[in-house]
Tab-separated table of C-alpha atoms and ligand atoms in Angstrom:
chain	number	residue	atom	x	y	z
A	10	MET	CA	81.217	-110.053	86.290
A	11	ALA	CA	79.231	-112.609	89.886
A	12	LEU	CA	81.909	-115.030	90.518
A	13	VAL	CA	79.770	-118.835	90.496
A	14	PRO	CA	81.652	-120.700	92.852
A	15	PHE	CA	83.507	-123.564	91.332
A	16	ASP	CA	81.742	-126.107	93.713
A	17	ASP	CA	78.118	-124.908	93.475
A	18	ARG	CA	77.043	-125.537	90.176
A	19	ASP	CA	74.296	-127.654	88.548
A	20	GLY	CA	75.752	-130.073	86.479
A	21	LEU	CA	77.780	-133.422	86.251
A	22	ILE	CA	81.095	-134.491	86.495
A	23	TRP	CA	82.914	-137.570	85.941
A	24	GLN	CA	84.745	-139.042	89.360
A	25	ASP	CA	86.276	-142.121	89.234
A	26	GLY	CA	84.381	-144.199	86.821
A	27	ALA	CA	80.689	-142.446	86.964
A	28	LEU	CA	79.469	-139.232	86.533
A	29	VAL	CA	77.714	-137.896	89.865
A	30	PRO	CA	75.511	-134.708	90.082
A	31	TRP	CA	78.331	-131.622	90.579
A	32	ARG	CA	77.712	-130.885	93.884
A	33	GLU	CA	78.363	-134.146	94.938
A	34	ALA	CA	82.078	-134.802	92.967
A	35	LYS	CA	83.677	-134.371	96.509
A	36	LEU	CA	87.106	-135.760	97.877
A	37	HIS	CA	88.337	-136.117	101.867
A	38	VAL	CA	90.391	-133.301	103.632
A	39	LEU	CA	93.185	-135.704	103.932
A	40	SER	CA	93.667	-136.438	100.449
A	41	HIS	CA	97.097	-136.788	99.962
A	42	GLY	CA	97.115	-134.328	96.559
A	43	LEU	CA	95.875	-131.930	98.508
A	44	HIS	CA	98.690	-132.056	101.663
A	45	TYR	CA	101.301	-132.754	99.284
A	46	ALA	CA	100.360	-131.543	95.457
A	47	SER	CA	100.193	-135.659	94.522
A	48	ALA	CA	98.067	-134.437	91.595
A	49	VAL	CA	98.063	-133.866	87.848
A	50	PHE	CA	96.272	-132.409	86.086
A	51	GLU	CA	95.286	-130.977	81.684
A	52	GLY	CA	93.350	-127.974	80.627
A	53	GLU	CA	91.201	-128.813	77.636
A	54	ARG	CA	88.558	-126.485	75.377
A	55	CYS	CA	85.945	-128.195	73.536
A	56	TYR	CA	85.483	-126.447	69.832
A	57	GLY	CA	82.218	-127.181	68.261
A	58	GLY	CA	81.843	-130.285	70.222
A	59	ASN	CA	85.413	-132.276	69.283
A	60	ILE	CA	87.739	-131.850	72.367
A	61	PHE	CA	91.155	-130.038	70.699
A	62	ARG	CA	93.621	-132.365	70.419
A	63	LEU	CA	91.895	-135.011	73.238
A	64	ASP	CA	94.607	-137.258	72.381
A	65	ALA	CA	97.247	-135.119	73.292
A	66	HIS	CA	95.965	-134.061	76.257
A	67	THR	CA	95.843	-137.500	77.439
A	68	ALA	CA	99.201	-138.405	76.841
A	69	ARG	CA	100.660	-135.448	78.881
A	70	LEU	CA	97.994	-136.523	81.547
A	71	ILE	CA	99.355	-140.248	81.271
A	72	ASN	CA	103.224	-138.891	81.611
A	73	SER	CA	102.379	-135.991	83.750
A	74	ALA	CA	101.213	-138.989	86.605
A	75	ARG	CA	104.426	-141.081	86.029
A	76	LEU	CA	106.782	-138.268	86.657
A	77	LEU	CA	104.520	-138.068	89.581
A	78	GLY	CA	105.354	-141.620	90.504
A	79	PHE	CA	101.382	-142.713	89.718
A	80	THR	CA	99.777	-144.627	87.434
A	81	ILE	CA	96.163	-143.447	86.924
A	82	PRO	CA	94.410	-146.590	86.625
A	83	PHE	CA	91.913	-145.538	83.085
A	84	SER	CA	93.671	-146.098	79.648
A	85	PRO	CA	93.698	-143.782	77.547
A	86	ALA	CA	90.906	-144.497	75.465
A	87	GLU	CA	89.003	-144.837	78.954
A	88	ILE	CA	90.131	-141.169	79.793
A	89	ASP	CA	89.391	-139.830	76.352
A	90	ALA	CA	85.533	-141.362	76.513
A	91	ALA	CA	85.260	-140.039	79.680
A	92	CYS	CA	86.228	-136.857	78.547
A	93	ARG	CA	84.083	-136.574	75.457
A	94	GLU	CA	80.578	-138.381	78.062
A	95	VAL	CA	81.375	-135.366	80.381
A	96	VAL	CA	81.358	-132.470	77.776
A	97	ALA	CA	78.117	-134.170	76.203
A	98	ALA	CA	76.537	-135.002	79.400
A	99	ASN	CA	76.417	-131.501	80.042
A	100	GLY	CA	74.900	-129.833	76.820
A	101	LEU	CA	78.110	-128.149	76.275
A	102	VAL	CA	79.898	-127.421	72.824
A	103	GLU	CA	82.554	-124.161	73.472
A	104	ALA	CA	83.722	-125.775	76.699
A	105	TYR	CA	86.861	-125.720	79.218
A	106	VAL	CA	87.580	-129.640	80.174
A	107	ARG	CA	89.628	-130.292	83.611
A	108	PRO	CA	90.972	-134.495	83.797
A	109	ILE	CA	92.746	-134.338	87.547
A	110	ALA	CA	94.325	-137.463	88.481
A	111	TRP	CA	95.686	-137.763	92.757
A	112	ARG	CA	96.419	-139.750	95.685
A	113	GLY	CA	94.096	-140.221	97.876
A	114	ALA	CA	92.864	-140.510	101.156
A	115	GLU	CA	94.176	-143.821	102.412
A	116	GLN	CA	98.046	-143.055	104.000
A	117	LEU	CA	99.011	-139.135	105.022
A	118	SER	CA	102.621	-138.941	104.758
A	119	VAL	CA	104.991	-138.181	102.534
A	120	SER	CA	105.319	-142.295	101.775
A	121	ALA	CA	102.109	-142.731	100.025
A	122	GLN	CA	102.762	-145.437	97.998
A	123	GLN	CA	99.097	-147.563	98.691
A	124	THR	CA	96.965	-144.355	98.012
A	125	ARG	CA	94.507	-144.902	95.500
A	126	ILE	CA	94.701	-143.251	92.819
A	127	HIS	CA	91.247	-141.037	91.520
A	128	LEU	CA	90.862	-139.331	88.378
A	129	ALA	CA	87.883	-136.186	87.919
A	130	ILE	CA	87.103	-134.712	84.363
A	131	ALA	CA	84.747	-131.209	84.751
A	132	THR	CA	83.745	-129.035	81.922
A	133	TRP	CA	82.406	-125.668	82.244
A	134	PRO	CA	80.728	-123.396	79.174
A	135	TRP	CA	83.655	-121.320	77.551
A	136	PRO	CA	83.162	-119.246	75.073
A	137	ASN	CA	85.524	-117.177	73.156
A	138	LEU	CA	85.996	-114.047	75.113
A	139	PHE	CA	88.319	-111.709	73.430
A	140	GLY	CA	86.103	-111.219	70.320
A	141	ALA	CA	87.682	-108.361	68.572
A	142	ASP	CA	89.903	-107.485	71.512
A	143	ARG	CA	92.232	-110.122	71.300
A	144	MET	CA	94.240	-108.523	69.113
A	145	LYS	CA	94.558	-105.110	71.811
A	146	GLY	CA	97.168	-107.953	73.165
A	147	VAL	CA	98.165	-108.228	76.953
A	148	ARG	CA	100.210	-106.557	79.307
A	149	LEU	CA	103.010	-109.206	81.614
A	150	GLY	CA	105.476	-108.442	84.452
A	151	LEU	CA	108.215	-109.372	84.919
A	152	SER	CA	108.286	-112.327	87.924
A	153	ALA	CA	110.492	-112.163	90.473
A	154	TRP	CA	109.484	-115.829	90.886
A	155	LYS	CA	111.647	-118.857	88.509
A	156	ARG	CA	111.392	-121.712	87.148
A	157	PRO	CA	112.766	-124.569	88.689
A	158	HIS	CA	115.896	-126.238	87.634
A	159	PRO	CA	114.664	-129.843	86.212
A	160	GLU	CA	116.571	-131.446	89.088
A	161	THR	CA	114.561	-129.295	92.082
A	162	ALA	CA	111.380	-130.463	90.337
A	163	PRO	CA	109.398	-132.203	87.866
A	164	THR	CA	108.943	-129.638	85.325
A	165	ALA	CA	107.757	-131.843	82.027
A	166	SER	CA	104.763	-132.711	84.701
A	167	LYS	CA	101.295	-130.408	84.463
A	168	ALA	CA	101.696	-131.662	88.214
A	169	ALA	CA	99.717	-128.805	90.575
A	170	GLY	CA	102.304	-128.453	92.856
A	171	LEU	CA	103.881	-126.187	90.217
A	172	TYR	CA	101.477	-123.533	89.997
A	173	MET	CA	101.970	-122.774	93.206
A	174	ILE	CA	104.729	-121.039	91.379
A	175	GLY	CA	101.753	-119.352	88.935
A	176	THR	CA	99.788	-117.962	91.741
A	177	LEU	CA	102.924	-116.327	93.452
A	178	ALA	CA	104.027	-114.762	90.161
A	179	LYS	CA	100.366	-114.351	89.100
A	180	HIS	CA	98.973	-112.532	92.092
A	181	ALA	CA	102.330	-110.232	91.768
A	182	ALA	CA	101.682	-109.096	88.330
A	183	GLU	CA	98.122	-108.499	88.962
A	184	ALA	CA	99.066	-106.386	92.270
A	185	ALA	CA	100.956	-103.924	90.368
A	186	GLY	CA	98.334	-103.790	87.177
A	187	PHE	CA	99.240	-106.344	85.095
A	188	GLU	CA	97.203	-109.297	83.423
A	189	ASP	CA	99.641	-111.783	83.741
A	190	SER	CA	103.581	-112.711	84.832
A	191	LEU	CA	106.781	-113.500	82.198
A	192	MET	CA	108.258	-115.610	84.333
A	193	LEU	CA	112.375	-116.520	83.915
A	194	ASP	CA	114.152	-119.803	84.488
A	195	TRP	CA	116.343	-120.731	87.039
A	196	ARG	CA	119.357	-119.080	85.033
A	197	GLY	CA	117.446	-115.954	84.522
A	198	HIS	CA	116.486	-117.566	81.167
A	199	VAL	CA	113.025	-115.985	79.292
A	200	ALA	CA	111.195	-119.273	80.085
A	201	GLU	CA	106.975	-118.686	79.594
A	202	ALA	CA	103.793	-117.110	81.307
A	203	THR	CA	101.904	-118.824	84.117
A	204	GLY	CA	99.597	-120.198	81.872
A	205	ALA	CA	100.619	-120.315	78.564
A	206	ASN	CA	104.024	-120.279	76.437
A	207	ILE	CA	106.028	-117.032	74.661
A	208	PHE	CA	106.943	-116.722	70.894
A	209	PHE	CA	109.241	-113.630	69.534
A	210	VAL	CA	109.221	-112.357	66.673
A	211	PHE	CA	113.039	-111.403	65.681
A	212	ASP	CA	113.801	-110.685	62.147
A	213	GLY	CA	110.444	-112.332	60.835
A	214	GLU	CA	111.424	-115.369	62.323
A	215	LEU	CA	109.773	-117.273	65.034
A	216	HIS	CA	112.086	-117.516	68.251
A	217	THR	CA	110.386	-119.611	71.198
A	218	PRO	CA	112.317	-120.312	74.876
A	219	THR	CA	113.764	-124.148	74.406
A	220	PRO	CA	110.992	-125.273	76.970
A	221	ASP	CA	114.000	-127.495	78.657
A	222	CYS	CA	112.026	-126.957	82.776
A	223	PHE	CA	108.811	-125.875	81.537
A	224	LEU	CA	105.840	-127.517	79.956
A	225	ASP	CA	106.210	-128.138	76.210
A	226	GLY	CA	102.894	-126.694	75.321
A	227	ILE	CA	100.277	-128.189	72.459
A	228	THR	CA	99.176	-125.424	71.353
A	229	ARG	CA	103.029	-124.150	71.465
A	230	ARG	CA	103.305	-127.458	69.333
A	231	THR	CA	100.330	-126.809	67.012
A	232	VAL	CA	101.282	-122.764	66.267
A	233	MET	CA	105.569	-124.167	65.557
A	234	ALA	CA	103.448	-126.856	62.713
A	235	ILE	CA	101.563	-123.921	61.885
A	236	ALA	CA	104.284	-121.565	60.981
A	237	ARG	CA	106.910	-124.091	59.404
A	238	ARG	CA	103.867	-125.131	57.362
A	239	ARG	CA	103.742	-121.054	56.191
A	240	GLN	CA	107.380	-121.681	55.496
A	241	ILE	CA	108.673	-119.275	58.424
A	242	LYS	CA	111.041	-120.143	60.027
A	243	VAL	CA	110.936	-121.355	64.014
A	244	VAL	CA	113.752	-120.761	66.172
A	245	GLU	CA	113.974	-123.029	69.952
A	246	ARG	CA	116.762	-121.024	71.338
A	247	THR	CA	117.213	-120.251	74.893
A	248	ILE	CA	116.513	-116.466	74.911
A	249	LEU	CA	117.348	-113.869	77.344
A	250	PRO	CA	115.526	-111.031	78.756
A	251	GLU	CA	117.851	-108.204	77.089
A	252	GLU	CA	116.842	-109.589	73.831
A	253	MET	CA	113.376	-108.965	74.162
A	254	GLY	CA	113.235	-105.260	73.389
A	255	ARG	CA	114.317	-106.168	69.874
A	256	ALA	CA	111.433	-108.346	69.291
A	257	ALA	CA	108.905	-106.646	66.425
A	258	GLU	CA	105.815	-109.124	67.691
A	259	VAL	CA	105.258	-110.914	70.785
A	260	PHE	CA	102.511	-113.533	71.478
A	261	LEU	CA	101.257	-116.122	74.039
A	262	ALA	CA	100.411	-119.855	72.947
A	263	GLY	CA	98.744	-122.089	75.391
A	264	THR	CA	94.907	-123.844	75.600
A	265	ALA	CA	93.434	-120.434	77.548
A	266	ALA	CA	94.902	-117.682	75.965
A	267	GLU	CA	95.501	-119.297	72.021
A	268	VAL	CA	97.303	-117.023	70.949
A	269	THR	CA	96.992	-113.316	72.182
A	270	PRO	CA	99.243	-110.853	71.777
A	271	VAL	CA	101.647	-109.423	74.337
A	272	ARG	CA	101.740	-105.400	73.835
A	273	ALA	CA	103.731	-104.586	77.292
A	274	ILE	CA	106.584	-106.917	79.452
A	275	GLY	CA	107.391	-103.823	82.316
A	276	GLU	CA	108.516	-101.487	81.001
A	277	LEU	CA	109.074	-103.018	76.669
A	278	SER	CA	106.045	-102.169	74.924
A	279	PHE	CA	105.273	-103.777	71.639
A	280	ALA	CA	102.747	-103.489	68.711
A	281	PRO	CA	100.151	-105.818	67.983
A	282	GLY	CA	101.647	-107.344	64.778
A	283	PRO	CA	100.522	-108.932	60.971
A	284	LEU	CA	102.320	-112.158	61.761
A	285	THR	CA	100.542	-112.429	65.282
A	286	GLU	CA	97.289	-111.954	64.036
A	287	SER	CA	97.835	-114.248	60.782
A	288	LEU	CA	98.854	-117.164	63.487
A	289	LEU	CA	95.982	-116.402	65.380
A	290	ARG	CA	93.219	-116.203	62.714
A	291	GLU	CA	95.755	-119.915	61.902
A	292	TYR	CA	95.013	-120.979	64.753
A	293	GLU	CA	91.299	-120.409	65.840
A	294	ALA	CA	90.355	-121.973	62.080
A	295	LEU	CA	92.531	-124.921	63.161
A	296	VAL	CA	90.437	-125.916	66.448
A	297	ARG	CA	87.654	-126.084	64.625
A	298	LEU	CA	88.493	-128.549	61.487
A	299	PRO	CA	87.908	-132.274	62.071
A	300	PRO	CA	90.266	-133.968	64.581
A	301	GLU	CA	91.030	-136.119	61.491
A	302	GLU	CA	92.201	-132.751	60.101
A	303	VAL	CA	93.985	-131.997	63.007
A	304	ALA	CA	95.296	-134.722	63.601
A	305	ARG	CA	97.486	-133.874	60.160
A	306	LEU	CA	98.208	-130.645	59.949
A	307	ALA	CA	98.736	-129.556	64.363
A	308	ALA	CA	101.615	-132.680	65.008
B	402	PMP	N1	102.549	-123.580	80.279
B	402	PMP	C1	101.628	-123.190	81.987
B	402	PMP	C2	102.669	-123.469	82.602
B	402	PMP	C3	100.605	-123.818	81.263
B	402	PMP	O1	100.092	-124.170	82.173
B	402	PMP	C4	99.755	-123.975	79.753
B	402	PMP	C5	98.628	-124.398	79.750
B	402	PMP	N2	98.177	-125.758	80.027
B	402	PMP	C6	101.335	-123.577	79.019
B	402	PMP	C7	102.626	-123.678	79.255
B	402	PMP	C8	100.674	-124.631	77.622
B	402	PMP	O2	99.968	-125.519	77.379
B	402	PMP	P1	99.403	-126.712	76.265
B	402	PMP	O3	99.132	-125.499	74.999
B	402	PMP	O4	99.132	-127.100	76.579
B	402	PMP	O5	98.150	-125.052	76.475
Protein backbone atom coordinates (compact mmCIF):
# COMPACT_ATOMS: atom_id res chain seq x y z
CA MET A 1 0.00 0.00 0.00
CA ALA A 2 1.41 3.40 -0.98
CA LEU A 3 2.06 5.68 1.98
CA VAL A 4 0.19 8.97 1.90
CA PRO A 5 2.40 11.36 3.89
CA PHE A 6 0.65 12.91 6.86
CA ASP A 7 1.73 16.43 5.89
CA ASP A 8 0.38 16.27 2.36
CA ARG A 9 -3.33 15.48 2.50
CA ASP A 10 -6.60 17.18 1.73
CA GLY A 11 -8.90 18.14 4.57
CA LEU A 12 -9.00 20.35 7.63
CA ILE A 13 -7.17 20.28 10.95
CA TRP A 14 -8.37 22.07 14.06
CA GLN A 15 -5.49 24.18 15.40
CA ASP A 16 -5.61 26.50 18.42
CA GLY A 17 -9.29 27.25 18.04
CA ALA A 18 -9.94 27.24 14.29
CA LEU A 19 -10.06 24.87 11.35
CA VAL A 20 -7.14 25.31 8.96
CA PRO A 21 -6.37 23.64 5.62
CA TRP A 22 -4.50 20.36 6.30
CA ARG A 23 -1.23 21.40 4.62
CA GLU A 24 -1.15 24.69 6.56
CA ALA A 25 -1.37 23.11 10.03
CA LYS A 26 2.27 23.82 10.92
CA LEU A 27 4.44 24.58 13.92
CA HIS A 28 7.89 26.11 14.18
CA VAL A 29 10.98 23.84 14.16
CA LEU A 30 12.09 25.46 17.41
CA SER A 31 8.97 24.33 19.27
CA HIS A 32 9.70 23.12 22.79
CA GLY A 33 7.43 20.12 22.23
CA LEU A 34 9.71 18.86 19.47
CA HIS A 35 13.03 19.38 21.27
CA TYR A 36 12.06 18.38 24.80
CA ALA A 37 8.98 16.16 24.25
CA SER A 38 6.68 18.52 26.13
CA ALA A 39 3.69 17.08 24.28
CA VAL A 40 0.73 14.89 25.18
CA PHE A 41 -1.80 13.34 22.86
CA GLU A 42 -4.83 11.11 22.52
CA GLY A 43 -5.94 8.41 20.11
CA GLU A 44 -9.69 8.20 19.64
CA ARG A 45 -12.02 6.30 17.35
CA CYS A 46 -15.18 7.58 15.77
CA TYR A 47 -17.74 4.86 15.04
CA GLY A 48 -20.86 5.69 13.03
CA GLY A 49 -20.27 9.40 13.66
CA ASN A 50 -19.82 9.12 17.48
CA ILE A 51 -16.39 9.38 19.11
CA PHE A 52 -16.18 6.46 21.51
CA ARG A 53 -15.80 7.59 25.16
CA LEU A 54 -14.81 11.10 24.10
CA ASP A 55 -15.25 12.43 27.64
CA ALA A 56 -12.77 9.88 29.02
CA HIS A 57 -10.22 10.69 26.29
CA THR A 58 -10.55 14.44 26.88
CA ALA A 59 -10.18 13.96 30.64
CA ARG A 60 -7.03 11.88 30.07
CA LEU A 61 -5.60 14.49 27.68
CA ILE A 62 -6.07 17.24 30.27
CA ASN A 63 -4.60 15.05 32.99
CA SER A 64 -1.65 14.01 30.81
CA ALA A 65 -0.82 17.71 30.34
CA ARG A 66 -1.21 18.35 34.09
CA LEU A 67 1.28 15.55 34.79
CA LEU A 68 3.74 17.31 32.46
CA GLY A 69 3.13 20.58 34.28
CA PHE A 70 1.01 22.47 31.77
CA THR A 71 -2.62 23.43 31.32
CA ILE A 72 -4.42 23.13 28.00
CA PRO A 73 -6.11 26.50 27.39
CA PHE A 74 -9.47 24.97 26.44
CA SER A 75 -12.21 23.51 28.65
CA PRO A 76 -13.25 19.84 28.41
CA ALA A 77 -16.47 20.93 26.66
CA GLU A 78 -14.50 23.02 24.16
CA ILE A 79 -12.12 20.13 23.44
CA ASP A 80 -15.03 17.69 22.98
CA ALA A 81 -16.75 20.15 20.63
CA ALA A 82 -13.53 20.67 18.65
CA CYS A 83 -13.07 16.90 18.22
CA ARG A 84 -16.63 16.57 16.90
CA GLU A 85 -16.24 19.66 14.72
CA VAL A 86 -13.12 18.42 12.96
CA VAL A 87 -14.64 14.99 12.27
CA ALA A 88 -17.77 16.60 10.81
CA ALA A 89 -15.77 19.21 8.83
CA ASN A 90 -13.86 16.39 7.13
CA GLY A 91 -17.08 14.53 6.37
CA LEU A 92 -15.93 11.46 8.30
CA VAL A 93 -17.99 8.79 10.02
CA GLU A 94 -15.49 5.95 10.67
CA ALA A 95 -12.35 7.74 11.76
CA TYR A 96 -9.33 8.01 14.00
CA VAL A 97 -9.04 11.27 15.97
CA ARG A 98 -5.70 12.61 17.20
CA PRO A 99 -5.67 15.58 19.59
CA ILE A 100 -2.18 16.77 20.58
CA ALA A 101 -1.10 19.53 22.96
CA TRP A 102 2.43 20.91 23.17
CA ARG A 103 4.62 23.73 24.40
CA GLY A 104 5.40 26.37 21.77
CA ALA A 105 8.57 28.11 20.63
CA GLU A 106 8.70 31.15 22.95
CA GLN A 107 11.53 29.58 24.97
CA LEU A 108 13.93 26.87 23.90
CA SER A 109 15.62 25.63 27.04
CA VAL A 110 14.86 22.94 29.58
CA SER A 111 12.89 25.50 31.52
CA ALA A 112 9.91 26.58 29.45
CA GLN A 113 7.53 28.26 31.88
CA GLN A 114 6.59 31.04 29.46
CA THR A 115 5.75 28.91 26.44
CA ARG A 116 2.30 29.09 24.95
CA ILE A 117 0.35 25.81 25.05
CA HIS A 118 -1.01 24.71 21.69
CA LEU A 119 -3.72 22.22 20.86
CA ALA A 120 -4.34 20.63 17.47
CA ILE A 121 -6.83 17.94 16.49
CA ALA A 122 -6.54 15.94 13.29
CA THR A 123 -8.71 13.11 12.01
CA TRP A 124 -8.48 10.64 9.18
CA PRO A 125 -10.52 7.73 7.84
CA TRP A 126 -10.14 4.51 9.77
CA PRO A 127 -12.27 1.70 8.47
CA ASN A 128 -12.18 -1.66 10.23
CA LEU A 129 -8.99 -3.07 8.75
CA PHE A 130 -9.20 -6.60 10.08
CA GLY A 131 -12.57 -8.01 9.04
CA ALA A 132 -12.71 -11.76 9.50
CA ASP A 133 -8.90 -11.93 9.74
CA ARG A 134 -8.95 -10.33 13.17
CA MET A 135 -9.35 -13.72 14.87
CA LYS A 136 -6.07 -14.95 13.37
CA GLY A 137 -4.28 -12.90 15.98
CA VAL A 138 -0.95 -11.10 16.15
CA ARG A 139 2.54 -12.26 17.11
CA LEU A 140 4.45 -10.31 19.76
CA GLY A 141 8.21 -10.23 20.23
CA LEU A 142 9.55 -9.83 23.76
CA SER A 143 11.11 -6.41 24.09
CA ALA A 144 14.49 -5.65 25.60
CA TRP A 145 13.12 -2.17 26.37
CA LYS A 146 11.29 -1.84 29.67
CA ARG A 147 8.49 0.36 30.95
CA PRO A 148 10.13 2.76 33.42
CA HIS A 149 9.53 3.20 37.14
CA PRO A 150 6.85 5.84 37.85
CA GLU A 151 9.51 7.93 39.61
CA THR A 152 11.58 7.90 36.39
CA ALA A 153 8.89 9.19 34.03
CA PRO A 154 5.28 10.44 34.23
CA THR A 155 4.00 6.97 33.32
CA ALA A 156 0.30 7.75 33.76
CA SER A 157 0.53 10.47 31.12
CA LYS A 158 -0.01 9.74 27.45
CA ALA A 159 3.15 11.75 26.91
CA ALA A 160 4.89 11.83 23.54
CA GLY A 161 8.27 11.16 25.19
CA LEU A 162 7.19 7.76 26.46
CA TYR A 163 6.60 6.64 22.89
CA MET A 164 10.35 6.82 22.26
CA ILE A 165 10.50 3.50 24.14
CA GLY A 166 7.52 2.16 22.20
CA THR A 167 9.04 2.95 18.81
CA LEU A 168 12.36 1.34 19.76
CA ALA A 169 10.56 -1.76 21.03
CA LYS A 170 8.25 -2.01 18.03
CA HIS A 171 11.01 -1.54 15.48
CA ALA A 172 13.06 -4.28 17.16
CA ALA A 173 10.02 -6.60 17.12
CA GLU A 174 9.32 -5.87 13.45
CA ALA A 175 12.97 -6.48 12.55
CA ALA A 176 12.61 -9.91 14.17
CA GLY A 177 9.45 -10.66 12.16
CA PHE A 178 6.82 -9.92 14.81
CA GLU A 179 3.86 -7.56 14.48
CA ASP A 180 4.28 -5.87 17.85
CA SER A 181 6.27 -6.05 21.01
CA LEU A 182 5.40 -7.10 24.54
CA MET A 183 7.17 -4.91 27.05
CA LEU A 184 8.01 -5.84 30.63
CA ASP A 185 8.33 -3.17 33.28
CA TRP A 186 11.49 -2.18 35.15
CA ARG A 187 10.87 -5.03 37.67
CA GLY A 188 10.55 -7.62 34.90
CA HIS A 189 6.76 -7.91 35.28
CA VAL A 190 4.54 -8.14 32.21
CA ALA A 191 3.41 -4.60 31.26
CA GLU A 192 1.80 -3.97 27.87
CA ALA A 193 2.29 -3.87 24.10
CA THR A 194 3.54 -0.67 22.44
CA GLY A 195 0.04 0.75 21.91
CA ALA A 196 -2.35 -1.56 23.74
CA ASN A 197 -2.90 -3.29 27.09
CA ILE A 198 -2.69 -7.06 27.48
CA PHE A 199 -5.06 -9.66 28.96
CA PHE A 200 -4.57 -13.36 29.75
CA VAL A 201 -7.18 -16.07 30.32
CA PHE A 202 -6.16 -18.30 33.23
CA ASP A 203 -8.65 -20.99 34.32
CA GLY A 204 -11.59 -19.13 32.78
CA GLU A 205 -10.66 -15.88 34.55
CA LEU A 206 -9.43 -12.70 32.93
CA HIS A 207 -6.07 -11.53 34.28
CA THR A 208 -4.33 -8.27 33.39
CA PRO A 209 -1.31 -6.46 34.83
CA THR A 210 -1.96 -3.72 37.39
CA PRO A 211 -1.35 -0.45 35.49
CA ASP A 212 1.06 1.10 37.98
CA CYS A 213 3.70 2.22 35.45
CA PHE A 214 1.83 2.30 32.11
CA LEU A 215 -1.42 3.54 30.67
CA ASP A 216 -4.67 2.28 32.23
CA GLY A 217 -6.32 2.14 28.82
CA ILE A 218 -9.89 3.21 28.18
CA THR A 219 -10.40 0.03 26.13
CA ARG A 220 -8.89 -2.00 28.98
CA ARG A 221 -11.41 -0.57 31.43
CA THR A 222 -14.25 -1.09 28.93
CA VAL A 223 -13.30 -4.75 28.40
CA MET A 224 -13.11 -5.27 32.17
CA ALA A 225 -16.61 -3.77 32.56
CA ILE A 226 -17.97 -6.04 29.81
CA ALA A 227 -16.39 -9.11 31.42
CA ARG A 228 -17.62 -8.28 34.93
CA ARG A 229 -21.15 -7.76 33.65
CA ARG A 230 -20.91 -11.24 32.19
CA GLN A 231 -19.87 -12.57 35.62
CA ILE A 232 -16.37 -13.36 34.40
CA LYS A 233 -13.85 -12.90 37.19
CA VAL A 234 -11.41 -10.10 36.39
CA VAL A 235 -8.09 -10.01 38.25
CA GLU A 236 -5.62 -7.10 38.14
CA ARG A 237 -2.31 -8.30 39.50
CA THR A 238 1.41 -8.69 38.96
CA ILE A 239 1.93 -11.11 36.06
CA LEU A 240 5.33 -12.70 35.62
CA PRO A 241 6.63 -13.67 32.17
CA GLU A 242 7.09 -17.29 33.37
CA GLU A 243 3.32 -17.57 33.83
CA MET A 244 2.40 -16.63 30.28
CA GLY A 245 2.88 -20.15 28.91
CA ARG A 246 -0.09 -21.52 30.84
CA ALA A 247 -2.57 -18.92 29.56
CA ALA A 248 -5.43 -20.44 27.56
CA GLU A 249 -5.91 -17.21 25.59
CA VAL A 250 -4.12 -13.87 25.28
CA PHE A 251 -5.40 -10.68 23.72
CA LEU A 252 -4.62 -6.99 23.36
CA ALA A 253 -7.03 -4.14 24.09
CA GLY A 254 -6.63 -0.59 22.84
CA THR A 255 -8.38 2.10 20.85
CA ALA A 256 -6.62 1.12 17.61
CA ALA A 257 -6.24 -2.62 18.34
CA GLU A 258 -9.78 -2.86 19.80
CA VAL A 259 -9.76 -6.49 21.03
CA THR A 260 -7.12 -8.44 19.07
CA PRO A 261 -6.08 -12.02 19.86
CA VAL A 262 -2.39 -12.73 20.41
CA ARG A 263 -1.22 -15.97 18.82
CA ALA A 264 2.40 -15.85 19.86
CA ILE A 265 4.68 -14.16 22.36
CA GLY A 266 8.26 -14.95 21.43
CA GLU A 267 8.50 -18.75 21.42
CA LEU A 268 5.10 -19.28 23.08
CA SER A 269 2.02 -19.92 20.94
CA PHE A 270 -1.61 -19.44 21.81
CA ALA A 271 -4.81 -20.37 20.01
CA PRO A 272 -7.18 -17.40 19.67
CA GLY A 273 -10.09 -18.65 21.78
CA PRO A 274 -13.79 -18.34 22.52
CA LEU A 275 -13.57 -15.87 25.42
CA THR A 276 -11.47 -13.48 23.33
CA GLU A 277 -13.87 -13.84 20.43
CA SER A 278 -16.95 -13.13 22.53
CA LEU A 279 -15.31 -10.07 24.17
CA LEU A 280 -14.20 -8.89 20.73
CA ARG A 281 -17.76 -9.15 19.38
CA GLU A 282 -19.25 -7.49 22.44
CA TYR A 283 -16.74 -4.64 22.26
CA GLU A 284 -17.49 -4.19 18.54
CA ALA A 285 -21.21 -3.90 19.33
CA LEU A 286 -20.69 -1.61 22.33
CA VAL A 287 -18.67 1.01 20.44
CA ARG A 288 -21.61 1.52 18.07
CA LEU A 289 -24.25 2.14 20.75
CA PRO A 290 -25.50 5.71 21.36
CA PRO A 291 -23.07 7.63 23.65
CA GLU A 292 -25.51 7.59 26.62
CA GLU A 293 -25.71 3.79 26.43
CA VAL A 294 -21.91 3.56 26.14
CA ALA A 295 -21.49 5.74 29.24
CA ARG A 296 -23.79 3.41 31.18
CA LEU A 297 -22.19 0.17 29.99
CA ALA A 298 -18.50 0.96 29.56
CA ALA A 299 -17.50 2.65 32.79
N1 LIG B 1 -0.82 1.55 26.21
C1 LIG B 1 -0.26 2.37 25.31
C2 LIG B 1 1.22 2.59 25.35
C3 LIG B 1 -1.05 3.01 24.35
O1 LIG B 1 -0.50 3.83 23.45
C4 LIG B 1 -2.44 2.77 24.32
C5 LIG B 1 -3.29 3.43 23.28
N2 LIG B 1 -3.69 4.72 23.72
C6 LIG B 1 -2.99 1.89 25.29
C7 LIG B 1 -2.14 1.30 26.22
C8 LIG B 1 -4.45 1.61 25.33
O2 LIG B 1 -5.17 2.75 25.72
P1 LIG B 1 -6.63 3.05 25.16
O3 LIG B 1 -7.42 1.82 25.36
O4 LIG B 1 -7.09 4.17 26.02
O5 LIG B 1 -6.50 3.40 23.73
